[in-house]
N, CA and C atoms as an extended XYZ file, in Angstrom:
513
Properties=species:S:1:pos:R:3:atomname:S:1:resname:S:1:resid:I:1 pbc="F F F"
N       -33.205       35.830       40.076 N   UNK     1
C       -34.011       34.875       39.333 CA  UNK     1
C       -35.443       34.914       39.843 C   UNK     1
N       -36.375       34.790       38.906 N   UNK     2
C       -37.797       34.741       39.231 CA  UNK     2
C       -38.356       33.416       38.748 C   UNK     2
N       -39.425       32.974       39.403 N   UNK     3
C       -40.053       31.759       38.922 CA  UNK     3
C       -41.571       31.882       38.971 C   UNK     3
N       -42.200       31.034       38.195 N   UNK     4
C       -43.647       30.951       38.145 CA  UNK     4
C       -44.020       29.509       37.845 C   UNK     4
N       -45.286       29.196       37.987 N   UNK     5
C       -45.737       27.820       37.821 CA  UNK     5
C       -46.967       27.763       36.935 C   UNK     5
N       -47.155       26.609       36.307 N   UNK     6
C       -48.355       26.349       35.528 CA  UNK     6
C       -48.780       24.902       35.768 C   UNK     6
N       -50.074       24.701       35.955 N   UNK     7
C       -50.629       23.352       36.063 CA  UNK     7
C       -50.897       22.843       34.656 C   UNK     7
N       -50.514       21.594       34.399 N   UNK     8
C       -50.789       20.981       33.100 CA  UNK     8
C       -51.427       19.616       33.332 C   UNK     8
N       -51.860       18.991       32.276 N   UNK     9
C       -52.442       17.656       32.369 CA  UNK     9
C       -51.433       16.584       32.722 C   UNK     9
N       -50.173       16.913       32.712 N   UNK    10
C       -49.126       15.938       33.011 CA  UNK    10
C       -48.272       16.353       34.198 C   UNK    10
N       -48.763       17.265       34.981 N   UNK    11
C       -48.026       17.731       36.147 CA  UNK    11
C       -47.766       19.221       36.079 C   UNK    11
N       -47.119       19.708       37.095 N   UNK    12
C       -46.829       21.139       37.183 CA  UNK    12
C       -45.492       21.452       36.518 C   UNK    12
N       -45.446       22.614       35.913 N   UNK    13
C       -44.215       23.101       35.296 CA  UNK    13
C       -43.764       24.349       36.031 C   UNK    13
N       -42.486       24.400       36.356 N   UNK    14
C       -41.895       25.591       36.948 CA  UNK    14
C       -41.109       26.311       35.852 C   UNK    14
N       -41.325       27.603       35.745 N   UNK    15
C       -40.617       28.446       34.780 CA  UNK    15
C       -39.630       29.300       35.561 C   UNK    15
N       -38.365       29.267       35.181 N   UNK    16
C       -37.342       30.071       35.848 CA  UNK    16
C       -36.774       31.067       34.842 C   UNK    16
N       -36.756       32.320       35.253 N   UNK    17
C       -36.311       33.421       34.393 CA  UNK    17
C       -35.264       34.235       35.136 C   UNK    17
N       -34.303       34.745       34.389 N   UNK    18
C       -33.281       35.622       34.949 CA  UNK    18
C       -32.995       36.725       33.934 C   UNK    18
N       -33.138       37.954       34.365 N   UNK    19
C       -32.873       39.130       33.531 CA  UNK    19
C       -33.619       39.096       32.196 C   UNK    19
N       -34.879       38.686       32.251 N   UNK    20
C       -35.718       38.710       31.057 CA  UNK    20
C       -35.517       37.559       30.092 C   UNK    20
N       -34.799       36.518       30.528 N   UNK    21
C       -34.541       35.356       29.667 CA  UNK    21
C       -34.982       34.088       30.393 C   UNK    21
N       -35.740       33.240       29.700 N   UNK    22
C       -36.154       31.957       30.272 CA  UNK    22
C       -34.918       31.067       30.355 C   UNK    22
N       -34.629       30.592       31.569 N   UNK    23
C       -33.450       29.746       31.794 CA  UNK    23
C       -33.810       28.270       31.924 C   UNK    23
N       -34.975       28.003       32.545 N   UNK    24
C       -35.351       26.607       32.783 CA  UNK    24
C       -36.861       26.435       32.767 C   UNK    24
N       -37.281       25.260       32.325 N   UNK    25
C       -38.650       24.768       32.476 CA  UNK    25
C       -38.499       23.402       33.127 C   UNK    25
N       -39.105       23.213       34.282 N   UNK    26
C       -38.939       21.954       35.001 CA  UNK    26
C       -40.283       21.358       35.360 C   UNK    26
N       -40.474       20.080       35.028 N   UNK    27
C       -41.628       19.377       35.569 CA  UNK    27
C       -41.332       19.180       37.047 C   UNK    27
N       -42.314       19.470       37.885 N   UNK    28
C       -42.065       19.463       39.321 CA  UNK    28
C       -43.254       18.921       40.092 C   UNK    28
N       -42.965       18.418       41.282 N   UNK    29
C       -44.023       17.984       42.192 CA  UNK    29
C       -44.447       19.122       43.111 C   UNK    29
N       -43.753       20.256       43.019 N   UNK    30
C       -44.104       21.404       43.856 CA  UNK    30
C       -45.515       21.862       43.535 C   UNK    30
N       -46.194       22.339       44.556 N   UNK    31
C       -47.532       22.887       44.344 CA  UNK    31
C       -47.418       24.212       43.607 C   UNK    31
N       -48.395       24.454       42.757 N   UNK    32
C       -48.430       25.718       42.027 CA  UNK    32
C       -48.709       26.824       43.022 C   UNK    32
N       -47.807       27.802       43.042 N   UNK    33
C       -47.935       28.910       43.991 CA  UNK    33
C       -48.319       30.171       43.240 C   UNK    33
N       -49.043       31.008       43.916 N   UNK    34
C       -49.306       32.341       43.381 CA  UNK    34
C       -48.019       33.127       43.588 C   UNK    34
N       -47.554       33.778       42.541 N   UNK    35
C       -46.322       34.546       42.699 CA  UNK    35
C       -46.440       35.856       41.949 C   UNK    35
N       -45.575       36.768       42.304 N   UNK    36
C       -45.486       38.029       41.573 CA  UNK    36
C       -44.565       37.795       40.385 C   UNK    36
N       -45.097       37.125       39.394 N   UNK    37
C       -44.293       36.739       38.245 CA  UNK    37
C       -43.904       37.954       37.414 C   UNK    37
N       -42.704       37.879       36.874 N   UNK    38
C       -42.216       38.937       35.989 CA  UNK    38
C       -43.015       38.898       34.685 C   UNK    38
N       -42.950       39.964       33.906 N   UNK    39
C       -43.666       39.973       32.619 CA  UNK    39
C       -43.268       38.812       31.701 C   UNK    39
N       -41.995       38.434       31.695 N   UNK    40
C       -41.566       37.347       30.810 CA  UNK    40
C       -42.119       36.010       31.291 C   UNK    40
N       -42.206       35.816       32.606 N   UNK    41
C       -42.799       34.576       33.116 CA  UNK    41
C       -44.284       34.537       32.775 C   UNK    41
N       -44.969       35.656       32.937 N   UNK    42
C       -46.393       35.700       32.571 CA  UNK    42
C       -46.573       35.367       31.095 C   UNK    42
N       -45.704       35.907       30.260 N   UNK    43
C       -45.771       35.633       28.820 CA  UNK    43
C       -45.511       34.152       28.534 C   UNK    43
N       -44.531       33.582       29.228 N   UNK    44
C       -44.201       32.171       29.054 CA  UNK    44
C       -45.367       31.287       29.500 C   UNK    44
N       -45.932       31.580       30.664 N   UNK    45
C       -47.065       30.803       31.176 CA  UNK    45
C       -48.236       30.877       30.201 C   UNK    45
N       -48.506       32.061       29.678 N   UNK    46
C       -49.598       32.224       28.703 CA  UNK    46
C       -49.340       31.374       27.463 C   UNK    46
N       -48.106       31.391       26.961 N   UNK    47
C       -47.784       30.602       25.778 CA  UNK    47
C       -47.858       29.102       26.065 C   UNK    47
N       -47.451       28.686       27.259 N   UNK    48
C       -47.567       27.274       27.632 CA  UNK    48
C       -49.033       26.856       27.712 C   UNK    48
N       -49.877       27.708       28.286 N   UNK    49
C       -51.318       27.412       28.343 CA  UNK    49
C       -51.884       27.255       26.934 C   UNK    49
N       -51.468       28.130       26.033 N   UNK    50
C       -51.919       28.046       24.637 CA  UNK    50
C       -51.424       26.756       23.982 C   UNK    50
N       -50.186       26.365       24.275 N   UNK    51
C       -49.627       25.128       23.728 CA  UNK    51
C       -50.454       23.927       24.188 C   UNK    51
N       -50.699       23.840       25.487 N   UNK    52
C       -51.443       22.693       26.014 CA  UNK    52
C       -52.904       22.689       25.561 C   UNK    52
N       -53.422       23.838       25.166 N   UNK    53
C       -54.785       23.926       24.625 CA  UNK    53
C       -54.801       23.661       23.116 C   UNK    53
N       -53.637       23.406       22.529 N   UNK    54
C       -53.541       23.132       21.102 CA  UNK    54
C       -53.592       24.367       20.226 C   UNK    54
N       -53.406       25.536       20.831 N   UNK    55
C       -53.511       26.794       20.083 CA  UNK    55
C       -52.159       27.404       19.711 C   UNK    55
N       -51.084       26.883       20.260 N   UNK    56
C       -49.755       27.439       19.972 CA  UNK    56
C       -48.844       26.322       19.491 C   UNK    56
N       -48.175       26.590       18.380 N   UNK    57
C       -47.266       25.605       17.803 CA  UNK    57
C       -45.803       26.040       17.879 C   UNK    57
N       -45.576       27.326       18.050 N   UNK    58
C       -44.217       27.871       18.138 CA  UNK    58
C       -44.154       28.821       19.325 C   UNK    58
N       -43.090       28.706       20.117 N   UNK    59
C       -42.899       29.617       21.242 CA  UNK    59
C       -42.113       30.837       20.776 C   UNK    59
N       -42.528       31.984       21.270 N   UNK    60
C       -41.883       33.247       20.929 CA  UNK    60
C       -41.391       33.867       22.236 C   UNK    60
N       -40.276       33.343       22.723 N   UNK    61
C       -39.754       33.749       24.027 CA  UNK    61
C       -38.235       33.889       23.964 C   UNK    61
N       -37.681       34.825       24.727 N   UNK    62
C       -36.224       34.869       24.853 CA  UNK    62
C       -35.797       33.705       25.750 C   UNK    62
N       -34.903       32.887       25.244 N   UNK    63
C       -34.536       31.680       25.972 CA  UNK    63
C       -33.028       31.476       25.921 C   UNK    63
N       -32.494       30.928       26.987 N   UNK    64
C       -31.067       30.608       27.072 CA  UNK    64
C       -30.910       29.107       26.861 C   UNK    64
N       -30.238       28.735       25.784 N   UNK    65
C       -29.900       27.332       25.550 CA  UNK    65
C       -28.539       27.116       26.194 C   UNK    65
N       -28.523       26.378       27.289 N   UNK    66
C       -27.270       26.200       28.030 CA  UNK    66
C       -26.632       24.859       27.690 C   UNK    66
N       -25.417       24.679       28.153 N   UNK    67
C       -24.683       23.444       27.927 CA  UNK    67
C       -23.392       23.707       27.179 C   UNK    67
N       -22.730       22.617       26.835 N   UNK    68
C       -21.491       22.715       26.064 CA  UNK    68
C       -21.825       23.207       24.652 C   UNK    68
N       -20.822       23.637       23.905 N   UNK    69
C       -21.102       24.031       22.512 CA  UNK    69
C       -21.803       22.915       21.717 C   UNK    69
N       -21.392       21.666       21.943 N   UNK    70
C       -22.043       20.545       21.255 CA  UNK    70
C       -23.511       20.431       21.671 C   UNK    70
N       -23.782       20.483       22.972 N   UNK    71
C       -25.164       20.395       23.456 CA  UNK    71
C       -26.014       21.529       22.894 C   UNK    71
N       -25.459       22.724       22.866 N   UNK    72
C       -26.193       23.867       22.317 CA  UNK    72
C       -26.503       23.654       20.836 C   UNK    72
N       -25.543       23.124       20.102 N   UNK    73
C       -25.744       22.855       18.677 CA  UNK    73
C       -26.884       21.847       18.483 C   UNK    73
N       -26.869       20.792       19.280 N   UNK    74
C       -27.923       19.770       19.206 CA  UNK    74
C       -29.280       20.383       19.522 C   UNK    74
N       -29.375       21.114       20.629 N   UNK    75
C       -30.665       21.657       21.057 CA  UNK    75
C       -31.192       22.713       20.092 C   UNK    75
N       -30.307       23.448       19.478 N   UNK    76
C       -30.757       24.412       18.452 CA  UNK    76
C       -31.284       23.676       17.221 C   UNK    76
N       -30.687       22.551       16.893 N   UNK    77
C       -31.182       21.734       15.772 CA  UNK    77
C       -32.532       21.111       16.130 C   UNK    77
N       -32.669       20.675       17.367 N   UNK    78
C       -33.939       20.112       17.841 CA  UNK    78
C       -35.058       21.143       17.707 C   UNK    78
N       -34.735       22.410       17.916 N   UNK    79
C       -35.742       23.472       17.814 CA  UNK    79
C       -36.297       23.612       16.394 C   UNK    79
N       -35.638       23.018       15.419 N   UNK    80
C       -36.111       23.078       14.030 CA  UNK    80
C       -37.138       21.990       13.712 C   UNK    80
N       -37.310       21.033       14.630 N   UNK    81
C       -38.298       19.973       14.421 CA  UNK    81
C       -39.662       20.557       14.767 C   UNK    81
N       -40.530       20.594       13.790 N   UNK    82
C       -41.803       21.294       13.931 CA  UNK    82
C       -42.842       20.586       14.785 C   UNK    82
N       -43.822       21.354       15.175 N   UNK    83
C       -44.973       20.870       15.939 CA  UNK    83
C       -45.626       19.711       15.180 C   UNK    83
N       -45.880       18.612       15.874 N   UNK    84
C       -46.522       17.455       15.262 CA  UNK    84
C       -45.582       16.561       14.485 C   UNK    84
N       -44.319       16.949       14.397 N   UNK    85
C       -43.321       16.154       13.682 CA  UNK    85
C       -42.406       15.471       14.688 C   UNK    85
N       -41.711       14.453       14.224 N   UNK    86
C       -40.676       13.824       15.037 CA  UNK    86
C       -39.432       13.657       14.172 C   UNK    86
N       -38.324       13.452       14.831 N   UNK    87
C       -37.061       13.130       14.167 CA  UNK    87
C       -36.360       12.111       15.055 C   UNK    87
N       -35.512       11.316       14.463 N   UNK    88
C       -34.775       10.344       15.269 CA  UNK    88
C       -33.479       10.977       15.785 C   UNK    88
N       -32.909       10.330       16.781 N   UNK    89
C       -31.615       10.776       17.293 CA  UNK    89
C       -30.597       10.747       16.153 C   UNK    89
N       -30.708        9.736       15.298 N   UNK    90
C       -29.811        9.620       14.148 CA  UNK    90
C       -30.011       10.784       13.172 C   UNK    90
N       -31.278       11.178       12.951 N   UNK    91
C       -31.552       12.325       12.079 CA  UNK    91
C       -30.833       13.578       12.584 C   UNK    91
N       -30.924       13.809       13.888 N   UNK    92
C       -30.291       15.004       14.465 CA  UNK    92
C       -28.775       14.909       14.329 C   UNK    92
N       -28.221       13.715       14.576 N   UNK    93
C       -26.771       13.529       14.423 CA  UNK    93
C       -26.339       13.856       12.989 C   UNK    93
N       -27.118       13.403       12.008 N   UNK    94
C       -26.802       13.707       10.599 CA  UNK    94
C       -26.872       15.207       10.348 C   UNK    94
N       -27.912       15.843       10.860 N   UNK    95
C       -28.115       17.277       10.607 CA  UNK    95
C       -26.998       18.144       11.172 C   UNK    95
N       -26.398       17.678       12.273 N   UNK    96
C       -25.300       18.469       12.848 CA  UNK    96
C       -23.947       18.054       12.272 C   UNK    96
N       -23.984       17.106       11.332 N   UNK    97
C       -22.761       16.717       10.639 CA  UNK    97
C       -21.901       15.705       11.352 C   UNK    97
N       -22.499       14.915       12.256 N   UNK    98
C       -21.725       13.905       12.975 CA  UNK    98
C       -22.582       12.659       13.162 C   UNK    98
N       -22.684       11.842       12.137 N   UNK    99
C       -23.555       10.666       12.125 CA  UNK    99
C       -23.263        9.693       13.263 C   UNK    99
N       -22.035        9.694       13.765 N   UNK   100
C       -21.669        8.766       14.841 CA  UNK   100
C       -22.050        9.283       16.227 C   UNK   100
N       -22.632       10.464       16.297 N   UNK   101
C       -22.919       11.087       17.593 CA  UNK   101
C       -24.335       10.810       18.102 C   UNK   101
N       -24.916        9.684       17.701 N   UNK   102
C       -26.304        9.392       18.078 CA  UNK   102
C       -26.477        9.386       19.600 C   UNK   102
N       -25.617        8.683       20.311 N   UNK   103
C       -25.727        8.636       21.784 CA  UNK   103
C       -25.470       10.008       22.407 C   UNK   103
N       -24.546       10.739       21.842 N   UNK   104
C       -24.249       12.082       22.356 CA  UNK   104
C       -25.439       13.017       22.140 C   UNK   104
N       -26.173       12.824       21.049 N   UNK   105
C       -27.394       13.602       20.815 CA  UNK   105
C       -28.405       13.294       21.915 C   UNK   105
N       -28.552       12.013       22.252 N   UNK   106
C       -29.450       11.632       23.346 CA  UNK   106
C       -29.017       12.244       24.667 C   UNK   106
N       -27.716       12.222       24.919 N   UNK   107
C       -27.197       12.809       26.160 CA  UNK   107
C       -27.446       14.316       26.196 C   UNK   107
N       -27.282       14.985       25.068 N   UNK   108
C       -27.538       16.433       25.009 CA  UNK   108
C       -29.013       16.717       25.282 C   UNK   108
N       -29.888       15.897       24.730 N   UNK   109
C       -31.325       16.072       24.982 CA  UNK   109
C       -31.650       15.930       26.462 C   UNK   109
N       -30.994       14.978       27.129 N   UNK   110
C       -31.251       14.775       28.565 CA  UNK   110
C       -30.815       15.977       29.394 C   UNK   110
N       -29.894       16.779       28.873 N   UNK   111
C       -29.416       17.964       29.595 CA  UNK   111
C       -30.228       19.216       29.275 C   UNK   111
N       -31.241       19.084       28.450 N   UNK   112
C       -32.051       20.221       28.017 CA  UNK   112
C       -32.745       20.879       29.209 C   UNK   112
N       -32.466       22.142       29.435 N   UNK   113
C       -33.065       22.888       30.552 CA  UNK   113
C       -34.394       23.535       30.166 C   UNK   113
N       -34.690       23.579       28.867 N   UNK   114
C       -35.921       24.246       28.423 CA  UNK   114
C       -36.758       23.332       27.513 C   UNK   114
N       -37.171       22.154       28.058 N   UNK   115
C       -38.005       21.281       27.237 CA  UNK   115
C       -39.278       22.021       26.835 C   UNK   115
N       -39.891       21.595       25.803 N   UNK   116
C       -41.037       22.226       25.141 CA  UNK   116
C       -40.560       23.359       24.243 C   UNK   116
N       -39.748       24.266       24.757 N   UNK   117
C       -39.231       25.356       23.918 CA  UNK   117
C       -38.175       24.796       22.957 C   UNK   117
N       -37.238       24.020       23.480 N   UNK   118
C       -36.375       23.192       22.635 CA  UNK   118
C       -36.977       21.798       22.770 C   UNK   118
N       -37.845       21.412       21.831 N   UNK   119
C       -38.752       20.274       22.021 CA  UNK   119
C       -38.104       18.901       21.902 C   UNK   119
N       -37.301       18.554       22.885 N   UNK   120
C       -36.593       17.280       22.854 CA  UNK   120
C       -37.550       16.090       22.902 C   UNK   120
N       -38.818       16.330       23.302 N   UNK   121
C       -39.792       15.234       23.293 CA  UNK   121
C       -40.072       14.747       21.873 C   UNK   121
N       -39.776       15.554       20.872 N   UNK   122
C       -40.032       15.179       19.473 CA  UNK   122
C       -38.942       14.274       18.896 C   UNK   122
N       -37.907       14.002       19.683 N   UNK   123
C       -36.805       13.170       19.206 CA  UNK   123
C       -37.011       11.757       19.740 C   UNK   123
N       -37.121       10.810       18.804 N   UNK   124
C       -37.463        9.431       19.156 CA  UNK   124
C       -36.490        8.474       18.477 C   UNK   124
N       -36.637        7.185       18.783 N   UNK   125
C       -35.814        6.176       18.123 CA  UNK   125
C       -36.176        6.067       16.649 C   UNK   125
N       -35.233        5.619       15.838 N   UNK   126
C       -35.503        5.531       14.393 CA  UNK   126
C       -36.592        4.515       14.082 C   UNK   126
N       -36.887        3.622       15.031 N   UNK   127
C       -37.964        2.644       14.855 CA  UNK   127
C       -39.293        3.132       15.445 C   UNK   127
N       -39.376        4.453       15.722 N   UNK   128
C       -40.571        5.093       16.295 CA  UNK   128
C       -40.762        4.764       17.776 C   UNK   128
N       -39.717        4.264       18.424 N   UNK   129
C       -39.832        3.950       19.843 CA  UNK   129
C       -39.584        5.197       20.681 C   UNK   129
N       -40.301        5.246       21.790 N   UNK   130
C       -40.153        6.359       22.730 CA  UNK   130
C       -38.992        6.009       23.645 C   UNK   130
N       -37.920        6.742       23.482 N   UNK   131
C       -36.707        6.505       24.275 CA  UNK   131
C       -36.656        7.523       25.407 C   UNK   131
N       -35.613        7.428       26.230 N   UNK   132
C       -35.460        8.287       27.392 CA  UNK   132
C       -35.807        9.749       27.180 C   UNK   132
N       -36.316       10.349       28.217 N   UNK   133
C       -36.705       11.760       28.183 CA  UNK   133
C       -36.561       12.289       29.594 C   UNK   133
N       -35.974       13.459       29.723 N   UNK   134
C       -35.756       14.043       31.049 CA  UNK   134
C       -37.066       14.173       31.812 C   UNK   134
N       -38.159       14.356       31.102 N   UNK   135
C       -39.466       14.497       31.734 CA  UNK   135
C       -40.231       13.193       31.835 C   UNK   135
N       -39.603       12.056       31.654 N   UNK   136
C       -40.176       10.721       31.735 CA  UNK   136
C       -40.878       10.337       30.437 C   UNK   136
N       -40.882        9.031       30.160 N   UNK   137
C       -41.445        8.540       28.901 CA  UNK   137
C       -42.938        8.803       28.770 C   UNK   137
N       -43.690        8.719       29.857 N   UNK   138
C       -45.137        8.964       29.756 CA  UNK   138
C       -45.402       10.409       29.362 C   UNK   138
N       -44.566       11.318       29.843 N   UNK   139
C       -44.707       12.732       29.484 CA  UNK   139
C       -44.364       12.916       28.008 C   UNK   139
N       -43.289       12.277       27.573 N   UNK   140
C       -42.874       12.375       26.170 CA  UNK   140
C       -43.982       11.853       25.256 C   UNK   140
N       -44.544       10.706       25.602 N   UNK   141
C       -45.631       10.127       24.808 CA  UNK   141
C       -46.831       11.062       24.785 C   UNK   141
N       -47.172       11.624       25.938 N   UNK   142
C       -48.300       12.559       26.018 CA  UNK   142
C       -48.073       13.754       25.096 C   UNK   142
N       -46.889       14.348       25.161 N   UNK   143
C       -46.598       15.545       24.363 CA  UNK   143
C       -46.622       15.253       22.863 C   UNK   143
N       -46.045       14.128       22.469 N   UNK   144
C       -46.037       13.782       21.042 CA  UNK   144
C       -47.463       13.561       20.545 C   UNK   144
N       -48.271       12.839       21.321 N   UNK   145
C       -49.647       12.574       20.877 CA  UNK   145
C       -50.539       13.805       21.020 C   UNK   145
N       -50.205       14.728       21.906 N   UNK   146
C       -50.923       16.004       21.974 CA  UNK   146
C       -50.742       16.749       20.649 C   UNK   146
N       -49.533       16.731       20.151 N   UNK   147
C       -49.213       17.436       18.913 CA  UNK   147
C       -49.689       16.683       17.664 C   UNK   147
N       -49.680       15.365       17.730 N   UNK   148
C       -50.053       14.550       16.570 CA  UNK   148
C       -50.785       13.295       17.048 C   UNK   148
N       -52.107       13.388       17.244 N   UNK   149
C       -52.868       12.250       17.775 CA  UNK   149
C       -52.818       10.995       16.900 C   UNK   149
N       -52.493       11.119       15.624 N   UNK   150
C       -52.500        9.970       14.709 CA  UNK   150
C       -51.176        9.217       14.658 C   UNK   150
N       -50.163        9.716       15.335 N   UNK   151
C       -48.840        9.092       15.261 CA  UNK   151
C       -48.868        7.709       15.916 C   UNK   151
N       -48.135        6.792       15.347 N   UNK   152
C       -48.032        5.427       15.868 CA  UNK   152
C       -46.648        5.255       16.488 C   UNK   152
N       -46.605        5.326       17.795 N   UNK   153
C       -45.343        5.198       18.522 CA  UNK   153
C       -45.197        3.807       19.103 C   UNK   153
N       -43.962        3.407       19.306 N   UNK   154
C       -43.687        2.187       20.049 CA  UNK   154
C       -43.361        2.614       21.472 C   UNK   154
N       -44.287        2.361       22.360 N   UNK   155
C       -44.071        2.678       23.769 CA  UNK   155
C       -43.832        1.375       24.510 C   UNK   155
N       -43.293        1.423       25.724 N   UNK   156
C       -43.121        0.180       26.478 CA  UNK   156
C       -44.440       -0.591       26.591 C   UNK   156
N       -45.568        0.120       26.746 N   UNK   157
C       -46.857       -0.557       26.863 CA  UNK   157
C       -47.250       -1.216       25.547 C   UNK   157
N       -47.091       -0.526       24.424 N   UNK   158
C       -47.495       -1.105       23.135 CA  UNK   158
C       -46.635       -2.318       22.791 C   UNK   158
N       -45.357       -2.284       23.142 N   UNK   159
C       -44.470       -3.422       22.896 CA  UNK   159
C       -44.889       -4.593       23.769 C   UNK   159
N       -45.171       -4.339       25.050 N   UNK   160
C       -45.618       -5.385       25.964 CA  UNK   160
C       -46.943       -5.976       25.488 C   UNK   160
N       -47.856       -5.127       25.053 N   UNK   161
C       -49.161       -5.579       24.562 CA  UNK   161
C       -48.981       -6.531       23.375 C   UNK   161
N       -48.102       -6.189       22.432 N   UNK   162
C       -47.853       -7.064       21.282 CA  UNK   162
C       -47.272       -8.403       21.732 C   UNK   162
N       -46.383       -8.387       22.721 N   UNK   163
C       -45.790       -9.638       23.214 CA  UNK   163
C       -46.846      -10.515       23.874 C   UNK   163
N       -47.744       -9.900       24.642 N   UNK   164
C       -48.809      -10.657       25.308 CA  UNK   164
C       -49.731      -11.280       24.267 C   UNK   164
N       -50.122      -10.507       23.265 N   UNK   165
C       -50.987      -11.025       22.198 CA  UNK   165
C       -50.292      -12.186       21.492 C   UNK   165
N       -49.005      -12.016       21.210 N   UNK   166
C       -48.251      -13.061       20.517 CA  UNK   166
C       -48.205      -14.339       21.359 C   UNK   166
N       -47.927      -14.205       22.652 N   UNK   167
C       -47.873      -15.370       23.536 CA  UNK   167
C       -49.247      -16.011       23.703 C   UNK   167
N       -50.253      -15.192       23.914 N   UNK   168
C       -51.599      -15.700       24.188 CA  UNK   168
C       -52.212      -16.388       22.969 C   UNK   168
N       -52.042      -15.772       21.818 N   UNK   169
C       -52.664      -16.306       20.606 CA  UNK   169
C       -51.695      -17.117       19.753 C   UNK   169
N       -50.463      -17.249       20.243 N   UNK   170
C       -49.446      -18.041       19.566 CA  UNK   170
C       -49.260      -17.612       18.106 C   UNK   170
N       -49.174      -16.279       17.907 N   UNK   171
C       -48.966      -15.751       16.548 CA  UNK   171
C       -47.553      -15.289       16.340 C   UNK   171
């Protein structure tokens, strides 16, 4: 296995590759190290840099979607949600043919080893709320607004702000 790192506006990302296939992308506190990265890691890092610069909307990388067959099915469906778009956990459950699997869809997203490539950050609550994300809610909010600055999300801060306004102004 080989690894490489990239600095982003939301922390460092570690890219892990094995036999020419991207296996993991991890947000990490590790310092970015200079490494003798493999060609696929260099390609991945370049594409990630383009993504964070707003120049790349689709990743073109060999990637391993790991997990149970159900998790793989969910994450492959998540990969169909386009740049700047969102879908709810319920939407994904419907698309895979199991409307009752909303929580299981969330659990599959939490097991995603290749966030950004399988863009689980684009999956939100049906009420536009930012729900759990393996990379933390602030990261999820950042990524969604990077892709679509005009989107109106319900974040813990926006909900708290509305409650404070309501209490303060008695509305």
